[in-house]
Short mmCIF file of C-alpha atoms and ligand atoms in Angstrom, two decimals:
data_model
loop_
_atom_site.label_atom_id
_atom_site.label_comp_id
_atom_site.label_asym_id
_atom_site.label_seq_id
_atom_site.Cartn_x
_atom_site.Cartn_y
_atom_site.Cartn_z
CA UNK L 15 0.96 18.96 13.31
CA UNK L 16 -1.38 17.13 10.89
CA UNK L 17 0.52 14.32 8.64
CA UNK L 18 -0.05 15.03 5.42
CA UNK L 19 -0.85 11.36 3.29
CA UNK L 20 -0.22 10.31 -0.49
CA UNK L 21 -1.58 7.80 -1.40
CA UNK L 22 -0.43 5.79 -4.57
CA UNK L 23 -2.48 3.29 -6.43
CA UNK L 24 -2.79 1.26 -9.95
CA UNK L 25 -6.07 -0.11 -9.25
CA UNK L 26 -9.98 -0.02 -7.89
CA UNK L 27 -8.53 1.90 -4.49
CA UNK L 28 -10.31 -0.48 -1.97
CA UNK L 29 -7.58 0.32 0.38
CA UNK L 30 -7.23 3.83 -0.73
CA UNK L 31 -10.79 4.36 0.43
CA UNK L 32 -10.33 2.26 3.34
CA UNK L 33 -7.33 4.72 4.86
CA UNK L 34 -9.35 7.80 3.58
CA UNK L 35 -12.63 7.02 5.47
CA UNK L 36 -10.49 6.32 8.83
CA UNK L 37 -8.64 9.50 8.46
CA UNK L 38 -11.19 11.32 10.39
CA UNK L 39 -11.93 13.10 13.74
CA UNK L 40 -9.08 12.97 16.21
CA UNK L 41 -6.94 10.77 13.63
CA UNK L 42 -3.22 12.32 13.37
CA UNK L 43 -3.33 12.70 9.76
CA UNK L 44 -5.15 14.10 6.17
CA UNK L 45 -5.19 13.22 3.13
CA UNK L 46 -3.83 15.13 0.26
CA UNK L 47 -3.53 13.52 -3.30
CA UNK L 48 -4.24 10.28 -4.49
CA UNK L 49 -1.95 9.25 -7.32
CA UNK L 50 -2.24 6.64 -9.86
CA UNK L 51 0.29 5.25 -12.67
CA UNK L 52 -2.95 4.70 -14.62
CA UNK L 53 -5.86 6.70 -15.85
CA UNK L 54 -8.13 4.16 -15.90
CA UNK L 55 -7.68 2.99 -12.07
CA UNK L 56 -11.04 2.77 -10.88
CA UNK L 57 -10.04 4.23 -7.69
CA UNK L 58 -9.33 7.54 -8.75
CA UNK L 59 -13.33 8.40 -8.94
CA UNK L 60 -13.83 7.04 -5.89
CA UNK L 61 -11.19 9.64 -4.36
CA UNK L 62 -12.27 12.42 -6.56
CA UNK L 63 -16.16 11.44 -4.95
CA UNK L 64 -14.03 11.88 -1.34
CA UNK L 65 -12.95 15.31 -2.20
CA UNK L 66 -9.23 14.25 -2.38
CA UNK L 67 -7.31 15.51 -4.99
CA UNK L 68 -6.25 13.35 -7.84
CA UNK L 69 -3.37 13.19 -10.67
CA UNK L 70 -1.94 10.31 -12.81
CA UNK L 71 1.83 10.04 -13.93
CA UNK L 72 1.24 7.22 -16.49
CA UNK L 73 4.39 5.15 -16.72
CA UNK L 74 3.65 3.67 -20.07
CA UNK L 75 5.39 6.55 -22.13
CA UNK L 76 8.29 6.35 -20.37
CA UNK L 77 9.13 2.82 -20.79
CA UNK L 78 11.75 1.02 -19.21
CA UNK L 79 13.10 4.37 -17.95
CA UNK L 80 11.79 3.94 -14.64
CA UNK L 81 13.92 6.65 -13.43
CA UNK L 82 12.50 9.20 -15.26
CA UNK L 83 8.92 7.77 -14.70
CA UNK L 84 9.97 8.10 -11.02
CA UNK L 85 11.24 11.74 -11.38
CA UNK L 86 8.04 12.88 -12.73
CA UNK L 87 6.36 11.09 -9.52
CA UNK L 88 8.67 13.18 -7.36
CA UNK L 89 7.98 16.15 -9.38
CA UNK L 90 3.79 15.80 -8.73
CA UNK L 91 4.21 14.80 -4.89
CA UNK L 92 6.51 17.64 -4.06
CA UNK L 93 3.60 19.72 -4.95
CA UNK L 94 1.63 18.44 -1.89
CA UNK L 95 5.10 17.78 0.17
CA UNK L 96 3.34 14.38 1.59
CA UNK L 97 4.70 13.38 5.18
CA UNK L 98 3.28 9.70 4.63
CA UNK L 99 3.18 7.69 1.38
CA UNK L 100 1.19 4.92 1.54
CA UNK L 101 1.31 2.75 -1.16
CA UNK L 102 -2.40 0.59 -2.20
CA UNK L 103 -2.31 -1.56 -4.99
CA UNK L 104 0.52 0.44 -6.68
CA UNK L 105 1.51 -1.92 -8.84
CA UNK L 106 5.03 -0.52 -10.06
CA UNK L 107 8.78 -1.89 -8.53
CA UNK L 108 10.33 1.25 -7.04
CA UNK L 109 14.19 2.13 -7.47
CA UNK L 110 16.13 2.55 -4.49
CA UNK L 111 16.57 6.26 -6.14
CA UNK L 112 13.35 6.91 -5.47
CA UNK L 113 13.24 4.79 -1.51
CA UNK L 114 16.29 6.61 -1.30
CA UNK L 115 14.38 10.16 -1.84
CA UNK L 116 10.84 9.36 0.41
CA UNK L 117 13.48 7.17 3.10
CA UNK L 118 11.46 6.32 6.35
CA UNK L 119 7.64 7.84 4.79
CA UNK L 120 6.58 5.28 2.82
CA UNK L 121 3.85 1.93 3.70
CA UNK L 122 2.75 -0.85 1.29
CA UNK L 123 0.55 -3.55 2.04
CA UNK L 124 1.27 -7.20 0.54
CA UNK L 125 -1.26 -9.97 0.40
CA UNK L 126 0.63 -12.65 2.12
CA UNK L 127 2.30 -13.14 5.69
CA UNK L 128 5.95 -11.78 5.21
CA UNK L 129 8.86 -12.71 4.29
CA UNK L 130 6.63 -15.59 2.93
CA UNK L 131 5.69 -15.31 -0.34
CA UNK L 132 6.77 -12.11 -1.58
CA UNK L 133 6.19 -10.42 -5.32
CA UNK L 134 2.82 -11.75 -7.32
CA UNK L 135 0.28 -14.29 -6.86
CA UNK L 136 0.63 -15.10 -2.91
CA UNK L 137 -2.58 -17.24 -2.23
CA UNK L 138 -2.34 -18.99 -5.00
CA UNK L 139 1.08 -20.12 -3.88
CA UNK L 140 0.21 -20.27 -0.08
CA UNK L 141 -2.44 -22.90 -1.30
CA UNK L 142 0.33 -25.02 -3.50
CA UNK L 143 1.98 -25.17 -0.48
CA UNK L 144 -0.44 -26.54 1.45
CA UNK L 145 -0.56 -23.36 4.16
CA UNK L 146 -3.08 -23.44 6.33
CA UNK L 147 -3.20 -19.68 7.27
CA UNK L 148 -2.24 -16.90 4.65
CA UNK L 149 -2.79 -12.96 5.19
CA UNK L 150 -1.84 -9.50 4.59
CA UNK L 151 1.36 -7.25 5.87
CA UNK L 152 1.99 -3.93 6.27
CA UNK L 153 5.54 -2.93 5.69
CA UNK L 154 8.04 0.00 5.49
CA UNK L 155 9.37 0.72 1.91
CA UNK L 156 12.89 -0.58 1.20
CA UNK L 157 14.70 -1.27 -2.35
CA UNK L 158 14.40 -4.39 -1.29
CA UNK L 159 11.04 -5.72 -2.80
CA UNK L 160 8.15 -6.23 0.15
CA UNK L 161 11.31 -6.50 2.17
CA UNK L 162 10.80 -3.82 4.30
CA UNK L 163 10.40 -3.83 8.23
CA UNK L 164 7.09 -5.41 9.04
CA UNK L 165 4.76 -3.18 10.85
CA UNK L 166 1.39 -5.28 10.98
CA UNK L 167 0.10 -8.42 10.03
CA UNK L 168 -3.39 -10.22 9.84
CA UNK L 169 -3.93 -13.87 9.61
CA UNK L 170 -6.73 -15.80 8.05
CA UNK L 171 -7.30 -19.52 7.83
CA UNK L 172 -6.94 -21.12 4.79
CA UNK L 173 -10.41 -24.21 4.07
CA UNK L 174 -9.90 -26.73 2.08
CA UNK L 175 -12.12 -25.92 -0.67
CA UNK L 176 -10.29 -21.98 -0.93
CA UNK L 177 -9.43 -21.69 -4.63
CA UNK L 178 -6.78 -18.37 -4.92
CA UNK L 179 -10.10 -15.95 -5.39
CA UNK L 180 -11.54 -17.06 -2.27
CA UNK L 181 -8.81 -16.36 -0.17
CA UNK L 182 -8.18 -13.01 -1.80
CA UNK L 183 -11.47 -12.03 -0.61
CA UNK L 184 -11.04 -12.98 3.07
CA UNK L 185 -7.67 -11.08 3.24
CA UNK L 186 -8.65 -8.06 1.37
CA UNK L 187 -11.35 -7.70 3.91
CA UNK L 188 -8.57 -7.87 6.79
CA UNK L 189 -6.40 -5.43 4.75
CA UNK L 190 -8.82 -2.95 4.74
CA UNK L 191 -8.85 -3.24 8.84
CA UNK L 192 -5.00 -3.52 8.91
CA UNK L 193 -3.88 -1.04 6.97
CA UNK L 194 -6.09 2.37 8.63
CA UNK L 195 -4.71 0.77 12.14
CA UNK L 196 -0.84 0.60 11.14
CA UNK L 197 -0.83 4.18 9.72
CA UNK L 198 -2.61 5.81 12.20
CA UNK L 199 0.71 4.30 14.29
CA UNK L 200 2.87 5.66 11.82
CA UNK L 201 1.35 8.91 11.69
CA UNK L 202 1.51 9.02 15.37
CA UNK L 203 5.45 7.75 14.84
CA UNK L 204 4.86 4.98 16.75
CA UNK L 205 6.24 1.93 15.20
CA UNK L 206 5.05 -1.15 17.46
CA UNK L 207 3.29 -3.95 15.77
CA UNK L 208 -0.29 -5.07 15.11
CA UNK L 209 -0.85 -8.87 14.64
CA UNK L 210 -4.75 -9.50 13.94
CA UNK L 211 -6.42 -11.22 14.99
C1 GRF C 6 -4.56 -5.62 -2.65
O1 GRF C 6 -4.82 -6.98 -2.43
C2 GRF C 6 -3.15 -5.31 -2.21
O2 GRF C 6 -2.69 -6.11 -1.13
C3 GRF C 6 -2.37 -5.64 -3.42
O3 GRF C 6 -3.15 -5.20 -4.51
C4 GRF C 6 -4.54 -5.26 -4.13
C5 GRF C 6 -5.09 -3.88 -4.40
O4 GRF C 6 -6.40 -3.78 -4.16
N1 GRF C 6 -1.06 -5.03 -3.45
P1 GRF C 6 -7.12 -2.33 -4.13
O5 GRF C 6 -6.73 -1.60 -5.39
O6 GRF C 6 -6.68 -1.60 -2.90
O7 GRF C 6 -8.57 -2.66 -4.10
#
């Protein structure tokens, strides 16, 4: 049976296109709605120029009520009744009401080699640090923040001269490798791990 894939963003979508253009051919899943908590995400054209189906639950009017925000997230994805939610660049903490409801279907991918550096600005703090590798991780959704189980990681080696921008760059390109590989696993409910390189 085909796994059916939302896909949640707040941004451009880079990694919403990336998982769209590998979910082709033989791969063990579709997918059917790309959702964004803003109307103005650039990556909601580039889905609607996919064919995917879009919709937007802005969470501004419902304030700190994230709840209720949440609710009328559930309400729009049990329309497609996802099997996978993959979240790209959503940029909104999740209640462990809403984990709770989507337990054991939903992916995010961080910019930074978990548990290291979890929440905002990761390369900027790998570099105070003076790392000398950061990266990306693919993990299972928990109410714990990026705390989920780990299912993929890539590395990449942080020069000298890498202000936070540049380094963003290098692992954006390895997220956009990562992430297709770790959910055609998932889709296939196989939940070994991928370290790249
Ligand atoms: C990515 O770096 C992702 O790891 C982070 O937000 C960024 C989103 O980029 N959570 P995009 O919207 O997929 O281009």
């Amino acid at each position: 049976m085909t796994k059916r894939v939302a896909i949640l963003i707040s941004g451009g979508g880079s990694n919403m296109v990336s998982l769209v253009e590998d979910m082709t051919g033989d791969h063990p899943a579709r997918p059917v709605l790309v959702l964004s908590n803003r109307a103005d995400a650039g990556g909601l054209a580039k889905a609607k120029a996919r064919g995917i189906p879009t919709a937007v639950v802005d969470h501004r009017p419902f304030g700190s009520d994230r709840p209720a925000f949440e609710a009328a997230l559930t309400h729009v994805l049990d329309q497609v009744r996802p099997d996978i939610i993959c979240l790209a660049g959503f940029m909104r903490v999740l209640t462990e009401g809403f984990v709770m409801r989507w337990q054991g279907t939903m992916l995010n991918i961080h910019p930074s080699l978990l548990p290291n550096y979890k929440g905002l600005h990761t390369h900027q703090r790998a570099i105070d640090a003076g790392d000398t590798e950061a990266g990306c991780s693919v993990h299972e959704v928990t109410a714990e923040l990026d705390g989920g189980q780990v299912l993929g990681q890539a590395r990449v080696p942080i020069d000298p001269e890498d202000r936070a921008d540049d380094l963003a760059a290098k692992v954006l390109v390895q997220e956009h490798i990562l992430y297709p590989l770790v959910l055609r696993r998932f889709a296939e409910e196989n939940r070994t791990r991928i370290d790249l390189p």
